[in-house]
Every structure is written in C-alpha cells, then in structure tokens.
mmCIF file with all atom_site columns, C-alpha atoms in Angstrom:
data_model
loop_
_atom_site.group_PDB
_atom_site.id
_atom_site.type_symbol
_atom_site.label_atom_id
_atom_site.label_alt_id
_atom_site.label_comp_id
_atom_site.label_asym_id
_atom_site.label_entity_id
_atom_site.label_seq_id
_atom_site.pdbx_PDB_ins_code
_atom_site.Cartn_x
_atom_site.Cartn_y
_atom_site.Cartn_z
_atom_site.occupancy
_atom_site.B_iso_or_equiv
_atom_site.pdbx_formal_charge
_atom_site.auth_seq_id
_atom_site.auth_comp_id
_atom_site.auth_asym_id
_atom_site.auth_atom_id
_atom_site.pdbx_PDB_model_num
ATOM 1   C CA . UNK M 1 1   ? 46.509 -21.749 -7.817  1.00 0.00 ? 1   UNK M CA 1
ATOM 2   C CA . UNK M 1 2   ? 44.656 -22.043 -4.586  1.00 0.00 ? 2   UNK M CA 1
ATOM 3   C CA . UNK M 1 3   ? 44.202 -25.468 -3.111  1.00 0.00 ? 3   UNK M CA 1
ATOM 4   C CA . UNK M 1 4   ? 42.984 -26.922 0.161   1.00 0.00 ? 4   UNK M CA 1
ATOM 5   C CA . UNK M 1 5   ? 43.753 -30.500 1.143   1.00 0.00 ? 5   UNK M CA 1
ATOM 6   C CA . UNK M 1 6   ? 42.043 -32.389 3.900   1.00 0.00 ? 6   UNK M CA 1
ATOM 7   C CA . UNK M 1 7   ? 43.775 -35.732 3.740   1.00 0.00 ? 7   UNK M CA 1
ATOM 8   C CA . UNK M 1 8   ? 41.581 -37.376 6.353   1.00 0.00 ? 8   UNK M CA 1
ATOM 9   C CA . UNK M 1 9   ? 38.400 -38.445 4.631   1.00 0.00 ? 9   UNK M CA 1
ATOM 10  C CA . UNK M 1 10  ? 36.816 -39.985 7.704   1.00 0.00 ? 10  UNK M CA 1
ATOM 11  C CA . UNK M 1 11  ? 37.779 -40.263 11.363  1.00 0.00 ? 11  UNK M CA 1
ATOM 12  C CA . UNK M 1 12  ? 36.153 -42.165 14.211  1.00 0.00 ? 12  UNK M CA 1
ATOM 13  C CA . UNK M 1 13  ? 37.005 -41.614 17.843  1.00 0.00 ? 13  UNK M CA 1
ATOM 14  C CA . UNK M 1 14  ? 35.407 -42.547 21.111  1.00 0.00 ? 14  UNK M CA 1
ATOM 15  C CA . UNK M 1 15  ? 33.685 -39.826 23.066  1.00 0.00 ? 15  UNK M CA 1
ATOM 16  C CA . UNK M 1 16  ? 35.949 -37.766 25.337  1.00 0.00 ? 16  UNK M CA 1
ATOM 17  C CA . UNK M 1 17  ? 39.008 -38.402 23.181  1.00 0.00 ? 17  UNK M CA 1
ATOM 18  C CA . UNK M 1 18  ? 40.818 -35.483 21.605  1.00 0.00 ? 18  UNK M CA 1
ATOM 19  C CA . UNK M 1 19  ? 40.856 -35.360 17.811  1.00 0.00 ? 19  UNK M CA 1
ATOM 20  C CA . UNK M 1 20  ? 42.737 -33.210 15.313  1.00 0.00 ? 20  UNK M CA 1
ATOM 21  C CA . UNK M 1 21  ? 41.546 -32.501 11.800  1.00 0.00 ? 21  UNK M CA 1
ATOM 22  C CA . UNK M 1 22  ? 44.296 -31.631 9.366   1.00 0.00 ? 22  UNK M CA 1
ATOM 23  C CA . UNK M 1 23  ? 44.196 -28.935 6.732   1.00 0.00 ? 23  UNK M CA 1
ATOM 24  C CA . UNK M 1 24  ? 46.988 -28.035 4.330   1.00 0.00 ? 24  UNK M CA 1
ATOM 25  C CA . UNK M 1 25  ? 46.649 -25.178 1.877   1.00 0.00 ? 25  UNK M CA 1
ATOM 26  C CA . UNK M 1 26  ? 48.475 -23.803 -1.134  1.00 0.00 ? 26  UNK M CA 1
ATOM 27  C CA . UNK M 1 27  ? 48.574 -20.188 -2.178  1.00 0.00 ? 27  UNK M CA 1
ATOM 28  C CA . UNK M 1 28  ? 50.997 -17.824 -3.900  1.00 0.00 ? 28  UNK M CA 1
ATOM 29  C CA . UNK M 1 29  ? 49.701 -14.805 -2.030  1.00 0.00 ? 29  UNK M CA 1
ATOM 30  C CA . UNK M 1 30  ? 51.073 -13.417 1.217   1.00 0.00 ? 30  UNK M CA 1
ATOM 31  C CA . UNK M 1 31  ? 47.642 -12.179 2.204   1.00 0.00 ? 31  UNK M CA 1
ATOM 32  C CA . UNK M 1 32  ? 44.921 -14.760 2.500   1.00 0.00 ? 32  UNK M CA 1
ATOM 33  C CA . UNK M 1 33  ? 42.153 -15.985 4.780   1.00 0.00 ? 33  UNK M CA 1
ATOM 34  C CA . UNK M 1 34  ? 41.481 -19.403 6.218   1.00 0.00 ? 34  UNK M CA 1
ATOM 35  C CA . UNK M 1 35  ? 38.177 -20.758 7.460   1.00 0.00 ? 35  UNK M CA 1
ATOM 36  C CA . UNK M 1 36  ? 36.642 -23.771 9.108   1.00 0.00 ? 36  UNK M CA 1
ATOM 37  C CA . UNK M 1 37  ? 33.010 -24.771 8.659   1.00 0.00 ? 37  UNK M CA 1
ATOM 38  C CA . UNK M 1 38  ? 30.975 -27.516 10.300  1.00 0.00 ? 38  UNK M CA 1
ATOM 39  C CA . UNK M 1 39  ? 28.199 -29.467 8.587   1.00 0.00 ? 39  UNK M CA 1
ATOM 40  C CA . UNK M 1 40  ? 26.240 -31.526 11.126  1.00 0.00 ? 40  UNK M CA 1
ATOM 41  C CA . UNK M 1 41  ? 23.904 -34.349 10.051  1.00 0.00 ? 41  UNK M CA 1
ATOM 42  C CA . UNK M 1 42  ? 21.065 -31.832 9.782   1.00 0.00 ? 42  UNK M CA 1
ATOM 43  C CA . UNK M 1 43  ? 22.867 -30.435 6.719   1.00 0.00 ? 43  UNK M CA 1
ATOM 44  C CA . UNK M 1 44  ? 23.433 -26.770 7.344   1.00 0.00 ? 44  UNK M CA 1
ATOM 45  C CA . UNK M 1 45  ? 26.912 -25.280 6.962   1.00 0.00 ? 45  UNK M CA 1
ATOM 46  C CA . UNK M 1 46  ? 28.010 -23.469 10.086  1.00 0.00 ? 46  UNK M CA 1
ATOM 47  C CA . UNK M 1 47  ? 30.872 -21.000 10.146  1.00 0.00 ? 47  UNK M CA 1
ATOM 48  C CA . UNK M 1 48  ? 33.374 -21.717 12.920  1.00 0.00 ? 48  UNK M CA 1
ATOM 49  C CA . UNK M 1 49  ? 36.403 -19.486 12.455  1.00 0.00 ? 49  UNK M CA 1
ATOM 50  C CA . UNK M 1 50  ? 38.176 -17.076 10.112  1.00 0.00 ? 50  UNK M CA 1
ATOM 51  C CA . UNK M 1 51  ? 41.894 -16.372 10.353  1.00 0.00 ? 51  UNK M CA 1
ATOM 52  C CA . UNK M 1 52  ? 43.970 -13.989 8.247   1.00 0.00 ? 52  UNK M CA 1
ATOM 53  C CA . UNK M 1 53  ? 47.486 -14.809 7.162   1.00 0.00 ? 53  UNK M CA 1
ATOM 54  C CA . UNK M 1 54  ? 49.086 -12.169 9.345   1.00 0.00 ? 54  UNK M CA 1
ATOM 55  C CA . UNK M 1 55  ? 47.707 -13.563 12.556  1.00 0.00 ? 55  UNK M CA 1
ATOM 56  C CA . UNK M 1 56  ? 49.488 -16.762 13.492  1.00 0.00 ? 56  UNK M CA 1
ATOM 57  C CA . UNK M 1 57  ? 48.291 -16.865 17.045  1.00 0.00 ? 57  UNK M CA 1
ATOM 58  C CA . UNK M 1 58  ? 46.462 -20.013 17.927  1.00 0.00 ? 58  UNK M CA 1
ATOM 59  C CA . UNK M 1 59  ? 42.813 -19.636 18.730  1.00 0.00 ? 59  UNK M CA 1
ATOM 60  C CA . UNK M 1 60  ? 40.830 -21.391 21.418  1.00 0.00 ? 60  UNK M CA 1
ATOM 61  C CA . UNK M 1 61  ? 37.084 -21.378 21.769  1.00 0.00 ? 61  UNK M CA 1
ATOM 62  C CA . UNK M 1 62  ? 35.845 -23.722 24.448  1.00 0.00 ? 62  UNK M CA 1
ATOM 63  C CA . UNK M 1 63  ? 36.734 -27.255 23.416  1.00 0.00 ? 63  UNK M CA 1
ATOM 64  C CA . UNK M 1 64  ? 37.781 -26.087 19.955  1.00 0.00 ? 64  UNK M CA 1
ATOM 65  C CA . UNK M 1 65  ? 41.260 -24.879 19.081  1.00 0.00 ? 65  UNK M CA 1
ATOM 66  C CA . UNK M 1 66  ? 43.022 -24.011 15.876  1.00 0.00 ? 66  UNK M CA 1
ATOM 67  C CA . UNK M 1 67  ? 46.729 -24.225 15.113  1.00 0.00 ? 67  UNK M CA 1
ATOM 68  C CA . UNK M 1 68  ? 47.864 -22.007 12.237  1.00 0.00 ? 68  UNK M CA 1
ATOM 69  C CA . UNK M 1 69  ? 51.425 -22.603 11.003  1.00 0.00 ? 69  UNK M CA 1
ATOM 70  C CA . UNK M 1 70  ? 52.539 -20.684 7.939   1.00 0.00 ? 70  UNK M CA 1
ATOM 71  C CA . UNK M 1 71  ? 55.828 -22.586 7.820   1.00 0.00 ? 71  UNK M CA 1
ATOM 72  C CA . UNK M 1 72  ? 53.976 -25.784 7.000   1.00 0.00 ? 72  UNK M CA 1
ATOM 73  C CA . UNK M 1 73  ? 50.954 -24.143 5.327   1.00 0.00 ? 73  UNK M CA 1
ATOM 74  C CA . UNK M 1 74  ? 48.652 -25.832 7.781   1.00 0.00 ? 74  UNK M CA 1
ATOM 75  C CA . UNK M 1 75  ? 45.579 -24.766 9.702   1.00 0.00 ? 75  UNK M CA 1
ATOM 76  C CA . UNK M 1 76  ? 44.633 -27.697 11.908  1.00 0.00 ? 76  UNK M CA 1
ATOM 77  C CA . UNK M 1 77  ? 41.557 -27.974 14.077  1.00 0.00 ? 77  UNK M CA 1
ATOM 78  C CA . UNK M 1 78  ? 41.495 -29.815 17.401  1.00 0.00 ? 78  UNK M CA 1
ATOM 79  C CA . UNK M 1 79  ? 38.467 -30.816 19.396  1.00 0.00 ? 79  UNK M CA 1
ATOM 80  C CA . UNK M 1 80  ? 39.275 -31.570 23.020  1.00 0.00 ? 80  UNK M CA 1
ATOM 81  C CA . UNK M 1 81  ? 37.146 -34.010 25.012  1.00 0.00 ? 81  UNK M CA 1
ATOM 82  C CA . UNK M 1 82  ? 34.998 -34.784 21.996  1.00 0.00 ? 82  UNK M CA 1
ATOM 83  C CA . UNK M 1 83  ? 31.262 -35.228 22.324  1.00 0.00 ? 83  UNK M CA 1
ATOM 84  C CA . UNK M 1 84  ? 28.725 -37.054 20.193  1.00 0.00 ? 84  UNK M CA 1
ATOM 85  C CA . UNK M 1 85  ? 27.325 -33.689 19.089  1.00 0.00 ? 85  UNK M CA 1
ATOM 86  C CA . UNK M 1 86  ? 30.661 -32.956 17.425  1.00 0.00 ? 86  UNK M CA 1
ATOM 87  C CA . UNK M 1 87  ? 29.876 -35.615 14.828  1.00 0.00 ? 87  UNK M CA 1
ATOM 88  C CA . UNK M 1 88  ? 29.788 -33.774 11.525  1.00 0.00 ? 88  UNK M CA 1
ATOM 89  C CA . UNK M 1 89  ? 31.660 -33.074 8.335   1.00 0.00 ? 89  UNK M CA 1
ATOM 90  C CA . UNK M 1 90  ? 34.240 -30.353 8.809   1.00 0.00 ? 90  UNK M CA 1
ATOM 91  C CA . UNK M 1 91  ? 35.456 -28.222 5.924   1.00 0.00 ? 91  UNK M CA 1
ATOM 92  C CA . UNK M 1 92  ? 38.610 -26.164 5.759   1.00 0.00 ? 92  UNK M CA 1
ATOM 93  C CA . UNK M 1 93  ? 38.614 -23.297 3.256   1.00 0.00 ? 93  UNK M CA 1
ATOM 94  C CA . UNK M 1 94  ? 40.865 -20.606 1.803   1.00 0.00 ? 94  UNK M CA 1
ATOM 95  C CA . UNK M 1 95  ? 40.331 -17.267 0.092   1.00 0.00 ? 95  UNK M CA 1
ATOM 96  C CA . UNK M 1 96  ? 42.610 -14.602 -1.359  1.00 0.00 ? 96  UNK M CA 1
ATOM 97  C CA . UNK M 1 97  ? 41.755 -10.889 -1.559  1.00 0.00 ? 97  UNK M CA 1
ATOM 98  C CA . UNK M 1 98  ? 42.212 -10.825 -5.330  1.00 0.00 ? 98  UNK M CA 1
ATOM 99  C CA . UNK M 1 99  ? 39.536 -13.486 -5.675  1.00 0.00 ? 99  UNK M CA 1
ATOM 100 C CA . UNK M 1 100 ? 36.149 -13.211 -4.038  1.00 0.00 ? 100 UNK M CA 1
ATOM 101 C CA . UNK M 1 101 ? 35.657 -16.954 -3.910  1.00 0.00 ? 101 UNK M CA 1
ATOM 102 C CA . UNK M 1 102 ? 36.312 -19.356 -1.059  1.00 0.00 ? 102 UNK M CA 1
ATOM 103 C CA . UNK M 1 103 ? 37.981 -22.616 -2.008  1.00 0.00 ? 103 UNK M CA 1
ATOM 104 C CA . UNK M 1 104 ? 36.725 -25.477 0.125   1.00 0.00 ? 104 UNK M CA 1
ATOM 105 C CA . UNK M 1 105 ? 38.517 -28.691 0.930   1.00 0.00 ? 105 UNK M CA 1
ATOM 106 C CA . UNK M 1 106 ? 36.644 -31.941 0.415   1.00 0.00 ? 106 UNK M CA 1
ATOM 107 C CA . UNK M 1 107 ? 35.863 -32.215 4.093   1.00 0.00 ? 107 UNK M CA 1
ATOM 108 C CA . UNK M 1 108 ? 36.573 -34.666 6.901   1.00 0.00 ? 108 UNK M CA 1
ATOM 109 C CA . UNK M 1 109 ? 33.703 -36.721 8.235   1.00 0.00 ? 109 UNK M CA 1
ATOM 110 C CA . UNK M 1 110 ? 34.075 -37.057 11.997  1.00 0.00 ? 110 UNK M CA 1
ATOM 111 C CA . UNK M 1 111 ? 32.269 -39.758 13.938  1.00 0.00 ? 111 UNK M CA 1
ATOM 112 C CA . UNK M 1 112 ? 32.221 -39.496 17.712  1.00 0.00 ? 112 UNK M CA 1
ATOM 113 C CA . UNK M 1 113 ? 31.250 -42.860 19.150  1.00 0.00 ? 113 UNK M CA 1
ATOM 114 C CA . UNK M 1 114 ? 29.439 -43.012 22.496  1.00 0.00 ? 114 UNK M CA 1
ATOM 115 C CA . UNK V 2 1   ? 19.110 -10.548 12.457  1.00 0.00 ? 1   UNK V CA 1
ATOM 116 C CA . UNK V 2 2   ? 17.777 -13.230 10.139  1.00 0.00 ? 2   UNK V CA 1
ATOM 117 C CA . UNK V 2 3   ? 20.280 -15.422 8.394   1.00 0.00 ? 3   UNK V CA 1
ATOM 118 C CA . UNK V 2 4   ? 20.257 -16.407 4.759   1.00 0.00 ? 4   UNK V CA 1
ATOM 119 C CA . UNK V 2 5   ? 16.804 -17.606 3.787   1.00 0.00 ? 5   UNK V CA 1
ATOM 120 C CA . UNK V 2 6   ? 16.216 -20.215 1.116   1.00 0.00 ? 6   UNK V CA 1
ATOM 121 C CA . UNK V 2 7   ? 13.035 -21.602 -0.303  1.00 0.00 ? 7   UNK V CA 1
ATOM 122 C CA . UNK V 2 8   ? 11.761 -24.148 -0.795  1.00 0.00 ? 8   UNK V CA 1
ATOM 123 C CA . UNK V 2 9   ? 13.579 -26.397 1.677   1.00 0.00 ? 9   UNK V CA 1
ATOM 124 C CA . UNK V 2 10  ? 12.641 -29.484 -0.285  1.00 0.00 ? 10  UNK V CA 1
ATOM 125 C CA . UNK V 2 11  ? 11.613 -29.838 -3.897  1.00 0.00 ? 11  UNK V CA 1
ATOM 126 C CA . UNK V 2 12  ? 10.592 -32.989 -5.684  1.00 0.00 ? 12  UNK V CA 1
ATOM 127 C CA . UNK V 2 13  ? 9.916  -32.698 -9.379  1.00 0.00 ? 13  UNK V CA 1
ATOM 128 C CA . UNK V 2 14  ? 9.803  -34.776 -12.494 1.00 0.00 ? 14  UNK V CA 1
ATOM 129 C CA . UNK V 2 15  ? 12.398 -34.767 -15.197 1.00 0.00 ? 15  UNK V CA 1
ATOM 130 C CA . UNK V 2 16  ? 11.808 -32.031 -17.708 1.00 0.00 ? 16  UNK V CA 1
ATOM 131 C CA . UNK V 2 17  ? 10.112 -29.667 -15.316 1.00 0.00 ? 17  UNK V CA 1
ATOM 132 C CA . UNK V 2 18  ? 11.370 -26.198 -14.496 1.00 0.00 ? 18  UNK V CA 1
ATOM 133 C CA . UNK V 2 19  ? 12.732 -25.689 -10.998 1.00 0.00 ? 19  UNK V CA 1
ATOM 134 C CA . UNK V 2 20  ? 13.263 -22.325 -9.323  1.00 0.00 ? 20  UNK V CA 1
ATOM 135 C CA . UNK V 2 21  ? 15.220 -21.990 -6.108  1.00 0.00 ? 21  UNK V CA 1
ATOM 136 C CA . UNK V 2 22  ? 15.092 -18.755 -4.128  1.00 0.00 ? 22  UNK V CA 1
ATOM 137 C CA . UNK V 2 23  ? 17.479 -16.998 -1.800  1.00 0.00 ? 23  UNK V CA 1
ATOM 138 C CA . UNK V 2 24  ? 17.350 -13.937 0.409   1.00 0.00 ? 24  UNK V CA 1
ATOM 139 C CA . UNK V 2 25  ? 20.831 -12.908 1.586   1.00 0.00 ? 25  UNK V CA 1
ATOM 140 C CA . UNK V 2 26  ? 21.688 -11.273 4.864   1.00 0.00 ? 26  UNK V CA 1
ATOM 141 C CA . UNK V 2 27  ? 20.934 -7.572  4.748   1.00 0.00 ? 27  UNK V CA 1
ATOM 142 C CA . UNK V 2 28  ? 24.057 -5.540  4.032   1.00 0.00 ? 28  UNK V CA 1
ATOM 143 C CA . UNK V 2 29  ? 25.950 -8.386  2.411   1.00 0.00 ? 29  UNK V CA 1
ATOM 144 C CA . UNK V 2 30  ? 27.068 -7.481  -1.088  1.00 0.00 ? 30  UNK V CA 1
ATOM 145 C CA . UNK V 2 31  ? 28.197 -10.942 -2.195  1.00 0.00 ? 31  UNK V CA 1
ATOM 146 C CA . UNK V 2 32  ? 25.895 -13.835 -2.940  1.00 0.00 ? 32  UNK V CA 1
ATOM 147 C CA . UNK V 2 33  ? 27.006 -17.338 -3.836  1.00 0.00 ? 33  UNK V CA 1
ATOM 148 C CA . UNK V 2 34  ? 25.172 -20.400 -5.139  1.00 0.00 ? 34  UNK V CA 1
ATOM 149 C CA . UNK V 2 35  ? 26.638 -23.834 -4.384  1.00 0.00 ? 35  UNK V CA 1
ATOM 150 C CA . UNK V 2 36  ? 25.640 -27.389 -5.158  1.00 0.00 ? 36  UNK V CA 1
ATOM 151 C CA . UNK V 2 37  ? 26.535 -30.307 -2.906  1.00 0.00 ? 37  UNK V CA 1
ATOM 152 C CA . UNK V 2 38  ? 26.467 -33.979 -3.885  1.00 0.00 ? 38  UNK V CA 1
ATOM 153 C CA . UNK V 2 39  ? 28.128 -37.033 -2.433  1.00 0.00 ? 39  UNK V CA 1
ATOM 154 C CA . UNK V 2 40  ? 30.121 -37.589 -5.581  1.00 0.00 ? 40  UNK V CA 1
ATOM 155 C CA . UNK V 2 41  ? 31.335 -34.050 -6.281  1.00 0.00 ? 41  UNK V CA 1
ATOM 156 C CA . UNK V 2 42  ? 31.251 -32.436 -2.859  1.00 0.00 ? 42  UNK V CA 1
ATOM 157 C CA . UNK V 2 43  ? 30.597 -28.716 -2.546  1.00 0.00 ? 43  UNK V CA 1
ATOM 158 C CA . UNK V 2 44  ? 30.750 -26.900 -5.885  1.00 0.00 ? 44  UNK V CA 1
ATOM 159 C CA . UNK V 2 45  ? 30.497 -23.172 -6.480  1.00 0.00 ? 45  UNK V CA 1
ATOM 160 C CA . UNK V 2 46  ? 28.048 -22.539 -9.304  1.00 0.00 ? 46  UNK V CA 1
ATOM 161 C CA . UNK V 2 47  ? 27.954 -18.754 -9.574  1.00 0.00 ? 47  UNK V CA 1
ATOM 162 C CA . UNK V 2 48  ? 28.436 -15.667 -7.477  1.00 0.00 ? 48  UNK V CA 1
ATOM 163 C CA . UNK V 2 49  ? 27.263 -12.080 -7.556  1.00 0.00 ? 49  UNK V CA 1
ATOM 164 C CA . UNK V 2 50  ? 28.729 -8.844  -6.286  1.00 0.00 ? 50  UNK V CA 1
ATOM 165 C CA . UNK V 2 51  ? 26.340 -5.924  -5.879  1.00 0.00 ? 51  UNK V CA 1
ATOM 166 C CA . UNK V 2 52  ? 23.735 -7.882  -7.875  1.00 0.00 ? 52  UNK V CA 1
ATOM 167 C CA . UNK V 2 53  ? 26.079 -8.392  -10.833 1.00 0.00 ? 53  UNK V CA 1
ATOM 168 C CA . UNK V 2 54  ? 27.163 -11.917 -11.813 1.00 0.00 ? 54  UNK V CA 1
ATOM 169 C CA . UNK V 2 55  ? 30.933 -12.100 -11.498 1.00 0.00 ? 55  UNK V CA 1
ATOM 170 C CA . UNK V 2 56  ? 31.803 -15.710 -12.183 1.00 0.00 ? 56  UNK V CA 1
ATOM 171 C CA . UNK V 2 57  ? 29.439 -18.300 -13.581 1.00 0.00 ? 57  UNK V CA 1
ATOM 172 C CA . UNK V 2 58  ? 32.112 -20.767 -14.653 1.00 0.00 ? 58  UNK V CA 1
ATOM 173 C CA . UNK V 2 59  ? 30.719 -23.357 -12.272 1.00 0.00 ? 59  UNK V CA 1
ATOM 174 C CA . UNK V 2 60  ? 27.299 -23.432 -13.850 1.00 0.00 ? 60  UNK V CA 1
ATOM 175 C CA . UNK V 2 61  ? 27.160 -26.910 -15.325 1.00 0.00 ? 61  UNK V CA 1
ATOM 176 C CA . UNK V 2 62  ? 25.082 -26.307 -18.429 1.00 0.00 ? 62  UNK V CA 1
ATOM 177 C CA . UNK V 2 63  ? 22.860 -23.862 -20.217 1.00 0.00 ? 63  UNK V CA 1
ATOM 178 C CA . UNK V 2 64  ? 19.953 -25.448 -18.410 1.00 0.00 ? 64  UNK V CA 1
ATOM 179 C CA . UNK V 2 65  ? 21.093 -23.557 -15.321 1.00 0.00 ? 65  UNK V CA 1
ATOM 180 C CA . UNK V 2 66  ? 20.581 -19.829 -14.933 1.00 0.00 ? 66  UNK V CA 1
ATOM 181 C CA . UNK V 2 67  ? 20.757 -17.418 -12.017 1.00 0.00 ? 67  UNK V CA 1
ATOM 182 C CA . UNK V 2 68  ? 19.559 -13.899 -11.469 1.00 0.00 ? 68  UNK V CA 1
ATOM 183 C CA . UNK V 2 69  ? 19.789 -11.284 -8.778  1.00 0.00 ? 69  UNK V CA 1
ATOM 184 C CA . UNK V 2 70  ? 17.285 -8.551  -9.562  1.00 0.00 ? 70  UNK V CA 1
ATOM 185 C CA . UNK V 2 71  ? 17.973 -6.681  -6.330  1.00 0.00 ? 71  UNK V CA 1
ATOM 186 C CA . UNK V 2 72  ? 20.124 -6.814  -3.229  1.00 0.00 ? 72  UNK V CA 1
ATOM 187 C CA . UNK V 2 73  ? 17.675 -8.929  -1.286  1.00 0.00 ? 73  UNK V CA 1
ATOM 188 C CA . UNK V 2 74  ? 16.706 -11.632 -3.727  1.00 0.00 ? 74  UNK V CA 1
ATOM 189 C CA . UNK V 2 75  ? 18.270 -14.182 -6.050  1.00 0.00 ? 75  UNK V CA 1
ATOM 190 C CA . UNK V 2 76  ? 16.991 -17.152 -8.005  1.00 0.00 ? 76  UNK V CA 1
ATOM 191 C CA . UNK V 2 77  ? 18.614 -20.236 -9.453  1.00 0.00 ? 77  UNK V CA 1
ATOM 192 C CA . UNK V 2 78  ? 16.607 -21.822 -12.222 1.00 0.00 ? 78  UNK V CA 1
ATOM 193 C CA . UNK V 2 79  ? 16.991 -25.214 -13.857 1.00 0.00 ? 79  UNK V CA 1
ATOM 194 C CA . UNK V 2 80  ? 15.093 -25.749 -17.075 1.00 0.00 ? 80  UNK V CA 1
ATOM 195 C CA . UNK V 2 81  ? 14.598 -28.524 -17.995 1.00 0.00 ? 81  UNK V CA 1
ATOM 196 C CA . UNK V 2 82  ? 15.575 -30.459 -14.904 1.00 0.00 ? 82  UNK V CA 1
ATOM 197 C CA . UNK V 2 83  ? 17.249 -33.875 -15.076 1.00 0.00 ? 83  UNK V CA 1
ATOM 198 C CA . UNK V 2 84  ? 17.742 -36.607 -12.455 1.00 0.00 ? 84  UNK V CA 1
ATOM 199 C CA . UNK V 2 85  ? 21.466 -35.808 -12.253 1.00 0.00 ? 85  UNK V CA 1
ATOM 200 C CA . UNK V 2 86  ? 20.559 -32.344 -10.973 1.00 0.00 ? 86  UNK V CA 1
ATOM 201 C CA . UNK V 2 87  ? 19.407 -33.941 -7.720  1.00 0.00 ? 87  UNK V CA 1
ATOM 202 C CA . UNK V 2 88  ? 21.497 -32.358 -4.970  1.00 0.00 ? 88  UNK V CA 1
ATOM 203 C CA . UNK V 2 89  ? 21.398 -29.918 -2.109  1.00 0.00 ? 89  UNK V CA 1
ATOM 204 C CA . UNK V 2 90  ? 21.675 -26.344 -3.323  1.00 0.00 ? 90  UNK V CA 1
ATOM 205 C CA . UNK V 2 91  ? 23.049 -23.783 -0.919  1.00 0.00 ? 91  UNK V CA 1
ATOM 206 C CA . UNK V 2 92  ? 22.965 -20.039 -1.081  1.00 0.00 ? 92  UNK V CA 1
ATOM 207 C CA . UNK V 2 93  ? 25.518 -18.031 0.911   1.00 0.00 ? 93  UNK V CA 1
ATOM 208 C CA . UNK V 2 94  ? 26.199 -14.355 1.423   1.00 0.00 ? 94  UNK V CA 1
ATOM 209 C CA . UNK V 2 95  ? 29.087 -12.304 2.712   1.00 0.00 ? 95  UNK V CA 1
ATOM 210 C CA . UNK V 2 96  ? 30.818 -8.967  2.724   1.00 0.00 ? 96  UNK V CA 1
ATOM 211 C CA . UNK V 2 97  ? 34.201 -8.544  1.059   1.00 0.00 ? 97  UNK V CA 1
ATOM 212 C CA . UNK V 2 98  ? 36.988 -10.804 2.361   1.00 0.00 ? 98  UNK V CA 1
ATOM 213 C CA . UNK V 2 99  ? 34.797 -12.138 5.104   1.00 0.00 ? 99  UNK V CA 1
ATOM 214 C CA . UNK V 2 100 ? 33.248 -15.449 5.952   1.00 0.00 ? 100 UNK V CA 1
ATOM 215 C CA . UNK V 2 101 ? 30.265 -16.637 4.003   1.00 0.00 ? 101 UNK V CA 1
ATOM 216 C CA . UNK V 2 102 ? 27.072 -17.403 5.841   1.00 0.00 ? 102 UNK V CA 1
ATOM 217 C CA . UNK V 2 103 ? 25.053 -20.224 4.383   1.00 0.00 ? 103 UNK V CA 1
ATOM 218 C CA . UNK V 2 104 ? 21.356 -20.761 4.105   1.00 0.00 ? 104 UNK V CA 1
ATOM 219 C CA . UNK V 2 105 ? 19.765 -24.050 5.186   1.00 0.00 ? 105 UNK V CA 1
ATOM 220 C CA . UNK V 2 106 ? 19.844 -25.391 1.641   1.00 0.00 ? 106 UNK V CA 1
ATOM 221 C CA . UNK V 2 107 ? 17.251 -26.718 -0.771  1.00 0.00 ? 107 UNK V CA 1
ATOM 222 C CA . UNK V 2 108 ? 17.193 -30.466 -1.249  1.00 0.00 ? 108 UNK V CA 1
ATOM 223 C CA . UNK V 2 109 ? 16.205 -31.071 -4.859  1.00 0.00 ? 109 UNK V CA 1
ATOM 224 C CA . UNK V 2 110 ? 15.078 -34.451 -6.101  1.00 0.00 ? 110 UNK V CA 1
ATOM 225 C CA . UNK V 2 111 ? 14.405 -34.888 -9.800  1.00 0.00 ? 111 UNK V CA 1
ATOM 226 C CA . UNK V 2 112 ? 12.579 -38.107 -10.611 1.00 0.00 ? 112 UNK V CA 1
#
C-alpha cells in the first residue's frame, strides 16, 4: 500500500538558516510520482513540484531544492537561507498510475523566526 | 487562466441545516477531488470524479454527505443535515491524469 511519512511534525529555525524537510514514501510500483505542496497561513494549498520515479536528478528552484533518492525512498525538501515568508505547512505526496489518487503525508509545520 | 474556484469561501450554519459547497475546476481538467481538512484528521480525500463520474467515494464519512458533478465545469458537495463535527475546511482540486492537483482556496465551514 502507498504511504507517505513526514516524521517532522513541527520545525522552528531562525531566518537565514537552511532547513530540510524529510519525506519517506512506500510503494510497490516502479512507476510513481512524488509531489510537494505548501500551505501558508492564509490556507490555500500551493503546488511546488512534481517528480516521476524515473527522474532522480535533484531539482533546484531559487532557494528551494529537492533531493530524490530511490535507494532510501526519500524525497527531501531543502530551503536555503530561509525567510519568514517560508513559514507554512509543507506536504509531501505520492501517486501511482494505477490509482488516480494522491496520498498526502501529514505535513510538517515550519516556523521561520525573525 | 483561472484556477479552481470554490464558493462560498466561508459558511456559518446551524446544526441540522443543509449546506452546499460549489466548485468549478480548471478548464480541461478531467479529474475533480473533494477534500476535508481538520486539525485532528489532517487532509482527507472524500470523493473524486473522472470525466464527471464518481470513481471513489470511500472517504465520504456518512450518508449525510453527497457529491455530484453534473458537467465538466461544476461540482457540488452537500451535507444534509449538517452537524458541528462537520466543521472544517473543504477543498476542491482538479487535475489531468497522473499530474499534480491544483487546489481551490477552500470553503471554511462552521456548523454551530
């Protein structure tokens, strides 16, 4: 069965520090998709990234980077030089082609302290 | 292009009343999902549609909940009768196959 684990329930860091959010997934399929979403205090869910299982290259987008490692079934998210506006709940998610649903982790609440 | 549109954004009602939440998916998306988010239970998938047909409603909590998608551009989630424990934020999301879901702004429902 699919499963997504975000072991860090809540993290607090001081502004400008780097922070990594962990995500570990379980799937029996060789083809699958991984996602990260951000939910800021305003409440909307914002799509950040989608990665398919055949693309293990790390992705960088500005201060955001993602480290996908199939060997450890992890898809971690790093924010470099964090800013107060990065404060949000971040969700990791997984889907498999044979199932139209996305399975979300329980989220990590990130506090960036000024 | 407009994103997923939900209405109302906020709804306050009294226990026992009927509540109808509305969603307009992104044009061209053939999947539509309804989620509920609470502090206690997190983000829960209630039901989803493909090409207007309900595919999986196993997340619908009780018979008091029903959802319809009469056409590709409109869906409703109805709660009748509503109860205080239904208070939550309800999200609608849409996508194409195997792709990311785009979420609406949510409807914050409070049942007194």
